[in-house]
Amino acid sequence: MTSLSDAIASTRMRLAAHGQEHVLRFIGELDGTRARALLAQCDALPLDLLAREMTAILGTAQSGMAEPSHTRIEAVDVIPAHPEGWVEYATAGEALLRAGKVACFTVAGGQGTRLGWDAPKGTFPASPITQRSLFQIFAEGIRGLRERFGAPLDWIVMTSPQNDVPTREFFQSHGSWGLAPGTVRFIVQGTMPALDRRGKILLSDRSELATNPDGHGGSIRALAESGELARLRGRGVEHLSYFQVDNPLVHPAEPLFLGLHATHPSSGGQMSSRSVSRRSAAEKVGVFCQRAGRVGIIEYSDMPPELAAAVLDDGRLLHGAGNIAVHALSLAFIEQLTQDGLALPFHVAHKKVPCLDSGGVLQAPSEPNGIKLETFIFDALPLADRPIVVDSRRDEWYAPIKNADGGDSPATSKAAQVARAARWLEACGVRAPRNGDGDVDAVIEVDPAVALSENDLRTALATGQARAPKQVNPGDRFVVA
Ligand code: UTP
């Protein structure tokens, strides 16, 4: 083994060539093991890439333009969702599920800083009565789908190095909510070093660089590098149903969407997305659009204001399709991306990064002090052959838990879950009390294993698999199970 002093000298030289040698400023105080651990972290740094990204970031800051002005942005075609008329696609999706050609994929490696929950976000109690965690909601939904379609429906959960252990422990302590061992598998995403505003790498400890998970776009590489992609292939899986950990309304593997993705004539069958109508030009969701003829998503913050607000003759937003991070991806597409040496673009977030100051004291900043570099899964869309975007009812699909309070919070998400449960029950002939504003005057929860849609509920009630009263009274609280 190279002597420690030689190893330090060679790493220092490499770092110095990129102006990053300051990360070794405390190495003389470390014992051999910690010093070597720090050197290993430094030797794995993508220093050229960081330098390129910083040049781009500083250039953008100077010009004030995140989206190059010459990029032509056009509206995207959105396929309206008409489930009644599209039985053939739902049937095609069901056939994929039955044949074991679909696996669910949840990205759960985020830091969840806005929510401020001191554990992986998937462990957050999200349902209105039983306080089912987000993970439990998805697990039970998947269990119900497996039973309904006799489908293997593996579930892959992406974690980060920061939350992998507590996530696995949570699943273990709940027996994965009845999902058989080996049918839920975890993969760990990569990280990126956190930088200060000048692009200098930050330290979280004298022997450790400050890092953050590399974004949900890191899921593509994590699938390949973990060996999970090959394993799924070996199990006959052809498509992944991708969703985020923060949205309890999401359908983990909807037959109609999967069928449209795999068999609709407009679809290349590589990557498809569900969208919702944006509430307003100011709503903070990514926007589907076409750039240079390729479908993609622009972050709301990068959307030129006049385009964000542009309306059609009937008053609807021209760029009205908002991203809810629900995608279907073919394994063949992911394989192609990884074989081609995938390089999704980095996005910059200014965040509060706890880090050592020059004297080696850990500081918890009250204002954003650092830069986080992340890649996003939706940047794979322009690389896909004819991606389709399928419109969705927001109140059926999307009520994320992002913030501790205000919009997209546990309170708004629970209200949306109750509203959807009441709507499904009403559609099945059960009367639900509503106040003058039309809000449901009761708390209702549907066991996700029993129903993921109004139709499921109708069948479950008709076959006696679930029970509900004929009428819900004001103030009632009950779970349809
Ligand atoms: P968000 O963009 O909401 O980020 O993630 P976040 O890190 O969870 O939360 P904040 O911004 O710190 O409050 C959207 C989805 O992508 C996943 C998250 O777990 C969530 O399901 N994600 C995000 C990852 O899996 N890895 C990442 O590196 C980032």
Coordinates of C-alpha atoms and ligand atoms in Angstrom, one line a residue:
M1 CA 0.0 0.0 0.0
T2 CA 1.2 3.5 -0.7
S3 CA 2.4 5.3 2.4
L4 CA -0.2 7.7 3.9
S5 CA 2.0 10.7 3.2
D6 CA 2.5 9.7 -0.4
A7 CA -1.2 9.2 -0.8
I8 CA -1.9 12.6 0.7
A9 CA 0.6 14.3 -1.5
S10 CA -0.9 12.7 -4.7
T11 CA -4.5 13.5 -3.8
R12 CA -3.5 17.0 -2.8
M13 CA -1.9 17.6 -6.2
R14 CA -5.0 16.4 -8.0
L15 CA -7.3 18.6 -5.9
A16 CA -5.0 21.6 -6.2
A17 CA -5.2 21.4 -10.0
H18 CA -8.9 22.2 -9.5
G19 CA -8.6 24.6 -6.6
Q20 CA -10.1 22.1 -4.1
E21 CA -7.1 21.3 -1.9
H22 CA -8.8 23.1 1.1
V23 CA -10.8 19.9 1.8
L24 CA -7.5 18.4 3.2
R25 CA -6.9 21.2 5.6
F26 CA -7.5 19.1 8.7
I27 CA -6.0 15.9 7.4
G28 CA -2.9 16.2 9.6
E29 CA -5.2 15.9 12.7
L30 CA -6.8 12.6 11.6
D31 CA -5.8 9.1 12.4
G32 CA -4.7 6.8 9.5
T33 CA -8.2 5.2 9.0
R34 CA -10.1 8.5 8.8
A35 CA -7.4 10.1 6.7
R36 CA -7.6 7.3 4.2
A37 CA -11.4 7.4 4.2
L38 CA -11.2 11.1 3.3
L39 CA -8.6 10.5 0.6
A40 CA -10.9 7.8 -0.9
Q41 CA -13.8 10.2 -1.0
C42 CA -11.6 12.8 -2.7
D43 CA -10.2 10.4 -5.2
A44 CA -13.7 9.5 -6.3
L45 CA -14.6 13.1 -6.9
P46 CA -15.6 14.1 -10.5
L47 CA -13.4 17.1 -10.4
D48 CA -13.5 17.9 -14.1
L49 CA -17.3 17.7 -14.2
L50 CA -17.6 20.0 -11.1
A51 CA -15.3 22.5 -12.7
R52 CA -17.4 22.4 -15.9
E53 CA -20.7 22.8 -14.0
M54 CA -19.4 25.7 -11.9
T55 CA -18.3 27.5 -15.1
A56 CA -21.8 27.0 -16.4
I57 CA -23.5 28.1 -13.2
L58 CA -21.4 31.3 -12.9
G59 CA -22.1 32.0 -16.5
T60 CA -25.8 31.6 -16.0
A61 CA -25.7 33.8 -12.9
Q62 CA -24.0 36.5 -14.9
S63 CA -26.4 36.4 -17.8
G64 CA -29.5 35.8 -15.6
M65 CA -30.7 33.3 -18.1
A66 CA -31.4 29.7 -17.1
E67 CA -33.1 28.8 -20.3
P68 CA -31.1 30.0 -23.4
S69 CA -33.2 32.7 -25.2
H70 CA -32.8 31.0 -28.6
T71 CA -34.5 27.8 -27.4
R72 CA -37.8 27.6 -29.1
I73 CA -40.5 26.4 -26.7
E74 CA -43.7 25.0 -28.1
A75 CA -46.8 23.4 -26.6
V76 CA -46.9 19.7 -26.2
D77 CA -49.7 17.4 -27.4
V78 CA -51.5 15.9 -24.4
I79 CA -53.6 12.8 -24.7
P80 CA -56.8 13.3 -22.9
A81 CA -57.6 10.6 -20.4
H82 CA -60.9 8.9 -21.4
P83 CA -60.9 5.6 -19.6
E84 CA -64.4 4.7 -20.6
G85 CA -63.5 4.8 -24.3
W86 CA -60.2 3.1 -23.9
V87 CA -61.0 -0.3 -22.6
E88 CA -58.5 -1.8 -25.1
Y89 CA -55.6 0.1 -23.5
A90 CA -56.6 -0.8 -20.0
T91 CA -56.9 -4.4 -21.1
A92 CA -53.4 -4.2 -22.7
G93 CA -52.0 -2.8 -19.4
E94 CA -53.7 -5.6 -17.4
A95 CA -52.2 -8.2 -19.7
L96 CA -48.7 -6.7 -19.0
L97 CA -49.3 -6.9 -15.3
R98 CA -50.6 -10.4 -15.5
A99 CA -47.7 -11.5 -17.6
G100 CA -45.3 -10.1 -14.9
K101 CA -43.9 -7.6 -17.4
V102 CA -44.3 -4.6 -15.0
A103 CA -42.4 -3.6 -11.8
C104 CA -43.0 -0.6 -9.6
F105 CA -40.2 1.8 -9.0
T106 CA -40.3 4.4 -6.2
V107 CA -37.7 7.1 -5.8
A108 CA -37.3 7.7 -2.1
G109 CA -33.8 9.0 -1.8
G110 CA -34.6 12.7 -1.4
Q111 CA -33.8 14.7 1.8
G112 CA -37.3 16.0 2.4
T113 CA -35.9 19.2 3.9
R114 CA -39.1 21.2 3.3
L115 CA -41.3 18.8 5.3
G116 CA -38.8 18.7 8.1
W117 CA -39.6 15.1 9.1
D118 CA -36.6 13.6 10.9
A119 CA -36.7 10.2 9.1
P120 CA -37.1 9.0 5.5
K121 CA -40.1 10.7 4.0
G122 CA -41.7 7.4 3.1
T123 CA -42.2 6.7 6.9
F124 CA -44.4 9.8 7.3
P125 CA -47.9 9.1 8.5
A126 CA -49.9 10.3 5.6
S127 CA -53.4 8.8 5.7
P128 CA -56.3 10.6 7.4
I129 CA -57.5 8.0 9.9
T130 CA -55.1 5.1 10.3
Q131 CA -52.0 7.2 9.8
R132 CA -50.7 4.8 7.3
S133 CA -47.2 5.8 6.2
L134 CA -46.5 6.6 2.6
F135 CA -44.6 3.4 2.2
Q136 CA -47.5 1.4 3.7
I137 CA -50.0 3.1 1.3
F138 CA -47.9 2.0 -1.7
A139 CA -47.1 -1.4 -0.3
E140 CA -50.8 -2.2 0.3
G141 CA -51.8 -0.8 -3.1
I142 CA -49.2 -3.1 -4.7
R143 CA -50.4 -6.0 -2.7
G144 CA -53.9 -5.4 -3.9
L145 CA -52.7 -5.2 -7.5
R146 CA -50.8 -8.5 -7.1
E147 CA -53.9 -10.2 -5.9
R148 CA -56.2 -8.7 -8.5
F149 CA -53.9 -9.5 -11.4
G150 CA -52.1 -12.5 -10.1
A151 CA -49.0 -10.5 -10.9
P152 CA -45.5 -10.7 -9.4
L153 CA -45.2 -6.9 -9.6
D154 CA -41.8 -6.5 -7.9
W155 CA -41.3 -3.2 -6.1
I156 CA -37.9 -1.4 -6.3
V157 CA -37.3 1.4 -3.9
M158 CA -34.5 3.8 -4.4
T159 CA -32.9 5.2 -1.2
S160 CA -29.8 7.4 -0.7
P161 CA -26.7 6.6 1.4
Q162 CA -28.2 8.9 4.0
N163 CA -31.6 7.2 4.4
D164 CA -31.0 3.6 3.2
V165 CA -30.6 2.0 6.6
P166 CA -33.6 3.5 8.3
T167 CA -35.7 2.8 5.2
R168 CA -34.8 -0.9 5.2
E169 CA -35.4 -1.1 8.9
F170 CA -38.8 0.5 8.6
F171 CA -39.8 -2.1 6.0
Q172 CA -38.4 -4.9 8.1
S173 CA -40.2 -3.8 11.3
H174 CA -43.5 -3.8 9.4
G175 CA -42.9 -7.1 7.6
S176 CA -43.1 -5.1 4.3
W177 CA -46.9 -5.0 5.0
G178 CA -47.2 -8.6 3.8
L179 CA -45.2 -8.3 0.6
A180 CA -43.1 -11.5 0.2
P181 CA -39.4 -11.3 0.9
G182 CA -37.4 -10.6 -2.2
T183 CA -40.3 -9.0 -4.0
V184 CA -39.4 -5.6 -2.5
R185 CA -35.8 -4.6 -3.2
F186 CA -33.8 -1.5 -2.5
I187 CA -31.1 0.2 -4.5
V188 CA -29.0 3.1 -3.3
Q189 CA -28.4 6.2 -5.4
G190 CA -25.2 8.1 -5.8
T191 CA -24.2 11.4 -4.3
M192 CA -22.6 14.7 -5.4
P193 CA -20.4 16.9 -3.3
A194 CA -22.1 20.1 -2.0
L195 CA -20.3 23.3 -3.0
D196 CA -20.2 26.8 -1.7
R197 CA -21.3 29.7 -4.0
R198 CA -17.8 29.9 -5.5
G199 CA -17.7 26.2 -6.3
K200 CA -15.5 25.1 -3.4
I201 CA -16.4 21.7 -1.9
L202 CA -17.7 21.8 1.6
L203 CA -16.8 19.6 4.5
S204 CA -19.4 18.1 6.9
D205 CA -16.7 16.8 9.2
R206 CA -12.9 17.0 9.3
S207 CA -12.8 13.6 7.6
E208 CA -15.9 13.9 5.4
L209 CA -17.0 15.9 2.4
A210 CA -20.5 17.3 2.5
T211 CA -22.6 15.5 0.0
N212 CA -26.2 15.3 -1.2
P213 CA -28.1 12.6 -3.1
D214 CA -27.6 13.1 -6.9
G215 CA -31.3 13.7 -7.7
H216 CA -34.0 11.4 -9.0
G217 CA -32.2 11.3 -12.3
G218 CA -29.6 9.3 -10.4
S219 CA -32.1 6.4 -10.5
I220 CA -31.2 5.4 -14.0
R221 CA -27.5 4.8 -13.1
A222 CA -28.5 3.3 -9.7
L223 CA -30.7 0.8 -11.5
A224 CA -27.9 -0.3 -13.8
E225 CA -25.0 -0.2 -11.3
S226 CA -26.9 -2.1 -8.6
G227 CA -27.5 -5.0 -11.0
E228 CA -31.2 -4.5 -10.5
L229 CA -31.8 -3.7 -14.2
A230 CA -30.3 -7.1 -15.1
R231 CA -32.2 -8.8 -12.4
L232 CA -35.5 -7.3 -13.6
R233 CA -34.7 -8.3 -17.1
G234 CA -34.0 -11.8 -15.9
R235 CA -37.4 -11.9 -14.3
G236 CA -39.1 -11.0 -17.5
V237 CA -40.0 -7.4 -16.6
E238 CA -40.3 -5.0 -19.6
H239 CA -41.6 -1.8 -18.1
L240 CA -41.2 0.2 -14.8
S241 CA -44.0 2.2 -13.3
Y242 CA -42.2 5.1 -11.8
F243 CA -43.5 7.4 -9.0
Q244 CA -42.3 9.6 -6.1
V245 CA -42.5 8.8 -2.5
D246 CA -44.4 11.9 -1.5
N247 CA -47.7 11.4 -3.3
P248 CA -50.3 9.2 -1.5
L249 CA -52.9 9.5 -4.3
V250 CA -50.6 8.0 -6.9
H251 CA -51.7 4.7 -8.6
P252 CA -48.6 2.5 -8.3
A253 CA -49.2 0.7 -11.6
E254 CA -52.3 1.8 -13.5
P255 CA -53.3 -0.6 -16.3
L256 CA -54.7 2.2 -18.5
F257 CA -51.5 4.3 -18.4
L258 CA -49.3 1.2 -18.9
G259 CA -51.4 0.1 -21.8
L260 CA -51.2 3.5 -23.4
H261 CA -47.5 3.7 -22.9
A262 CA -46.9 0.2 -24.4
T263 CA -49.4 0.1 -27.2
H264 CA -50.8 3.5 -28.2
P265 CA -49.9 4.3 -31.8
S266 CA -48.5 7.7 -30.8
S267 CA -46.2 6.2 -28.2
G268 CA -42.6 5.0 -28.8
G269 CA -43.1 2.8 -25.7
Q270 CA -39.9 4.1 -24.1
M271 CA -41.0 6.8 -21.7
S272 CA -44.4 8.1 -21.0
S273 CA -45.8 10.6 -18.5
R274 CA -48.9 11.5 -16.7
S275 CA -49.7 15.2 -16.3
V276 CA -52.3 17.4 -14.6
S277 CA -53.6 20.8 -15.7
R278 CA -51.6 23.5 -14.0
R279 CA -53.8 25.5 -11.6
S280 CA -52.3 28.8 -12.7
A281 CA -49.4 30.3 -14.6
A282 CA -47.7 30.8 -11.2
E283 CA -48.1 27.2 -10.0
K284 CA -44.7 25.7 -8.9
V285 CA -44.7 22.5 -11.0
G286 CA -42.6 21.6 -14.0
V287 CA -44.2 22.2 -17.3
F288 CA -44.4 19.8 -20.3
C289 CA -43.3 21.4 -23.5
Q290 CA -41.4 20.8 -26.7
R291 CA -38.0 22.2 -27.3
A292 CA -36.5 21.8 -30.8
G293 CA -39.2 19.3 -31.5
R294 CA -38.4 17.1 -28.5
V295 CA -40.8 16.6 -25.6
G296 CA -39.4 17.7 -22.3
I297 CA -40.1 19.5 -19.0
I298 CA -39.1 23.0 -18.0
E299 CA -38.9 23.8 -14.4
Y300 CA -41.3 26.5 -13.4
S301 CA -38.4 28.7 -12.3
D302 CA -36.8 28.4 -15.8
M303 CA -40.0 29.1 -17.8
P304 CA -40.0 32.6 -19.4
P305 CA -42.9 34.4 -17.7
E306 CA -44.6 35.4 -20.9
L307 CA -44.7 31.7 -22.0
A308 CA -45.8 30.5 -18.5
A309 CA -48.8 32.8 -18.7
A310 CA -49.7 32.4 -22.5
V311 CA -53.3 31.3 -23.0
L312 CA -55.3 29.7 -25.8
D313 CA -58.4 31.3 -27.3
D314 CA -60.6 29.5 -24.8
G315 CA -58.5 30.9 -21.8
R316 CA -56.7 27.7 -21.0
L317 CA -52.9 27.9 -20.5
L318 CA -51.0 27.2 -23.7
H319 CA -48.4 25.3 -21.6
G320 CA -50.9 23.8 -19.3
A321 CA -49.6 20.4 -18.6
G322 CA -48.0 20.1 -15.2
N323 CA -45.5 17.4 -14.2
I324 CA -46.7 15.0 -11.4
A325 CA -43.6 12.8 -11.7
V326 CA -45.5 9.7 -12.8
H327 CA -43.7 7.9 -15.7
A328 CA -43.6 4.6 -17.4
L329 CA -40.2 3.6 -18.7
S330 CA -39.2 0.6 -20.7
L331 CA -36.3 -1.5 -19.5
A332 CA -34.9 -1.4 -23.0
F333 CA -34.8 2.4 -22.9
I334 CA -33.0 2.5 -19.5
E335 CA -30.6 -0.1 -20.9
Q336 CA -30.0 2.0 -23.9
L337 CA -29.4 5.2 -21.8
T338 CA -26.9 3.5 -19.5
Q339 CA -25.1 1.8 -22.4
D340 CA -24.7 5.1 -24.1
G341 CA -22.9 6.6 -21.1
L342 CA -25.9 8.6 -19.8
A343 CA -25.1 12.2 -19.0
L344 CA -28.3 14.0 -17.8
P345 CA -27.8 17.7 -17.3
F346 CA -27.3 19.0 -13.7
H347 CA -29.7 21.3 -12.1
V348 CA -28.7 23.7 -9.4
A349 CA -30.4 24.2 -6.1
H350 CA -29.3 26.8 -3.5
K351 CA -29.7 25.1 -0.1
K352 CA -28.7 25.3 3.5
V353 CA -25.8 23.0 3.9
P354 CA -24.4 22.4 7.4
C355 CA -20.6 22.5 7.0
L356 CA -17.4 23.3 8.8
D357 CA -16.2 26.9 8.8
S358 CA -12.6 27.8 8.2
G359 CA -11.8 27.1 11.9
G360 CA -13.3 23.6 11.6
V361 CA -16.5 24.4 13.6
L362 CA -19.8 22.9 12.3
Q363 CA -22.2 25.7 11.2
A364 CA -25.9 25.2 10.6
P365 CA -26.7 28.1 8.2
S366 CA -30.0 29.9 8.5
E367 CA -29.9 31.0 4.9
P368 CA -28.9 29.0 1.8
N369 CA -25.1 28.9 1.7
G370 CA -24.5 26.0 -0.7
I371 CA -25.1 24.6 -4.1
K372 CA -26.6 21.2 -4.6
L373 CA -26.2 19.6 -8.0
E374 CA -28.9 17.1 -9.1
T375 CA -30.0 15.4 -12.2
F376 CA -33.7 14.9 -12.9
I377 CA -35.4 11.8 -14.4
F378 CA -37.6 13.9 -16.7
D379 CA -34.5 15.0 -18.6
A380 CA -34.6 11.5 -20.1
L381 CA -37.8 12.5 -22.0
P382 CA -36.1 14.3 -24.9
L383 CA -33.9 11.2 -25.4
A384 CA -37.0 8.9 -25.8
D385 CA -38.7 7.9 -29.0
R386 CA -42.1 9.7 -29.2
P387 CA -42.9 10.1 -25.5
I388 CA -46.6 10.5 -24.7
V389 CA -48.1 12.8 -22.1
V390 CA -51.5 11.6 -20.7
D391 CA -53.7 14.1 -18.9
S392 CA -55.0 13.1 -15.5
R393 CA -57.5 14.3 -13.0
R394 CA -55.5 16.0 -10.3
D395 CA -58.0 15.0 -7.6
E396 CA -57.5 11.3 -8.6
W397 CA -53.7 11.4 -8.9
Y398 CA -51.8 14.1 -7.2
A399 CA -51.7 15.5 -3.7
P400 CA -48.1 15.5 -2.7
I401 CA -46.6 16.0 0.8
K402 CA -43.8 18.5 0.3
N403 CA -44.1 21.2 2.9
A404 CA -44.8 21.1 6.7
D405 CA -47.8 23.4 6.2
G406 CA -49.5 25.6 3.6
G407 CA -49.9 24.1 0.1
D408 CA -48.8 20.5 -0.7
S409 CA -48.7 19.7 3.0
P410 CA -50.0 16.8 5.1
A411 CA -53.2 18.7 5.7
T412 CA -54.0 19.4 2.0
S413 CA -53.0 15.8 1.1
K414 CA -55.3 14.3 3.7
A415 CA -58.1 16.5 2.6
A416 CA -57.6 15.3 -1.0
Q417 CA -57.5 11.7 0.1
V418 CA -60.8 12.1 2.0
A419 CA -62.4 13.9 -1.0
R420 CA -61.4 11.1 -3.4
A421 CA -62.7 8.4 -1.0
A422 CA -66.0 10.3 -0.7
R423 CA -66.3 10.7 -4.5
W424 CA -65.6 7.0 -5.1
L425 CA -68.2 6.0 -2.4
E426 CA -70.8 8.4 -4.0
A427 CA -70.1 6.9 -7.4
C428 CA -70.9 3.5 -5.8
G429 CA -74.2 4.8 -4.5
V430 CA -73.3 5.8 -0.9
R431 CA -74.4 9.2 0.3
A432 CA -71.7 11.4 1.8
P433 CA -72.5 14.6 3.8
R434 CA -71.2 17.8 2.2
N435 CA -71.1 21.3 3.7
G436 CA -72.1 24.5 1.8
D437 CA -68.8 24.7 0.1
G438 CA -69.1 21.1 -1.2
D439 CA -66.5 19.8 1.2
V440 CA -67.0 16.4 2.7
D441 CA -68.2 16.6 6.3
A442 CA -66.7 13.3 7.4
V443 CA -63.3 11.6 7.5
I444 CA -63.1 8.6 5.2
E445 CA -60.2 6.4 4.2
V446 CA -60.0 3.6 1.7
D447 CA -57.7 0.6 2.3
P448 CA -55.4 0.8 -0.7
A449 CA -55.3 -3.0 -0.9
V450 CA -59.0 -3.0 -1.5
A451 CA -59.3 -0.3 -4.1
L452 CA -57.1 2.1 -6.1
S453 CA -59.9 3.4 -8.2
E454 CA -63.7 4.0 -8.2
N455 CA -64.1 0.8 -10.3
D456 CA -62.0 -1.3 -7.9
L457 CA -64.2 -0.1 -5.1
R458 CA -67.4 -0.9 -7.0
T459 CA -66.2 -4.4 -7.5
A460 CA -64.9 -4.8 -4.0
L461 CA -68.3 -3.7 -2.6
A462 CA -70.3 -5.9 -5.0
T463 CA -68.2 -9.0 -4.2
G464 CA -68.2 -8.4 -0.4
Q465 CA -64.5 -7.8 -0.3
A466 CA -65.1 -4.4 1.2
R467 CA -67.9 -3.0 3.3
A468 CA -69.4 0.5 3.4
P469 CA -72.5 1.9 5.0
K470 CA -75.4 3.1 2.7
Q471 CA -75.0 6.6 4.1
V472 CA -72.2 8.5 5.7
N473 CA -73.3 10.8 8.5
P474 CA -71.8 14.2 9.3
G475 CA -68.8 13.8 11.5
D476 CA -68.4 10.1 10.8
R477 CA -64.9 8.6 10.7
F478 CA -64.5 5.2 9.0
V479 CA -62.1 3.1 6.9
V480 CA -63.5 1.2 3.9
A481 CA -61.8 -2.1 4.2
Ligands
UTP1 P1 -38.2 16.6 -4.2 O1 -37.8 17.3 -5.4 O2 -39.5 16.9 -3.5 O3 -37.0 16.7 -3.2 O4 -38.1 15.0 -4.6 P2 -36.8 16.1 -1.7 O5 -35.3 16.0 -1.5 O6 -37.5 14.9 -1.4 O7 -37.4 17.3 -0.8 P3 -36.9 18.7 -0.4 O8 -36.7 19.5 -1.7 O9 -35.5 18.6 0.3 O10 -37.9 19.3 0.5 C1 -39.1 14.5 -5.4 C2 -38.9 13.0 -5.3 O11 -37.7 12.5 -5.8 C3 -37.0 11.8 -4.8 C4 -37.7 12.2 -3.5 O12 -37.5 11.2 -2.5 C5 -39.1 12.4 -3.9 O13 -39.7 11.1 -4.0 N1 -35.6 12.1 -4.8 C6 -35.2 13.4 -4.8 C7 -34.7 11.1 -4.8 O14 -35.1 9.9 -4.8 N2 -33.4 11.4 -4.8 C8 -32.9 12.7 -4.9 O15 -31.7 12.9 -4.9 C9 -33.9 13.7 -4.9

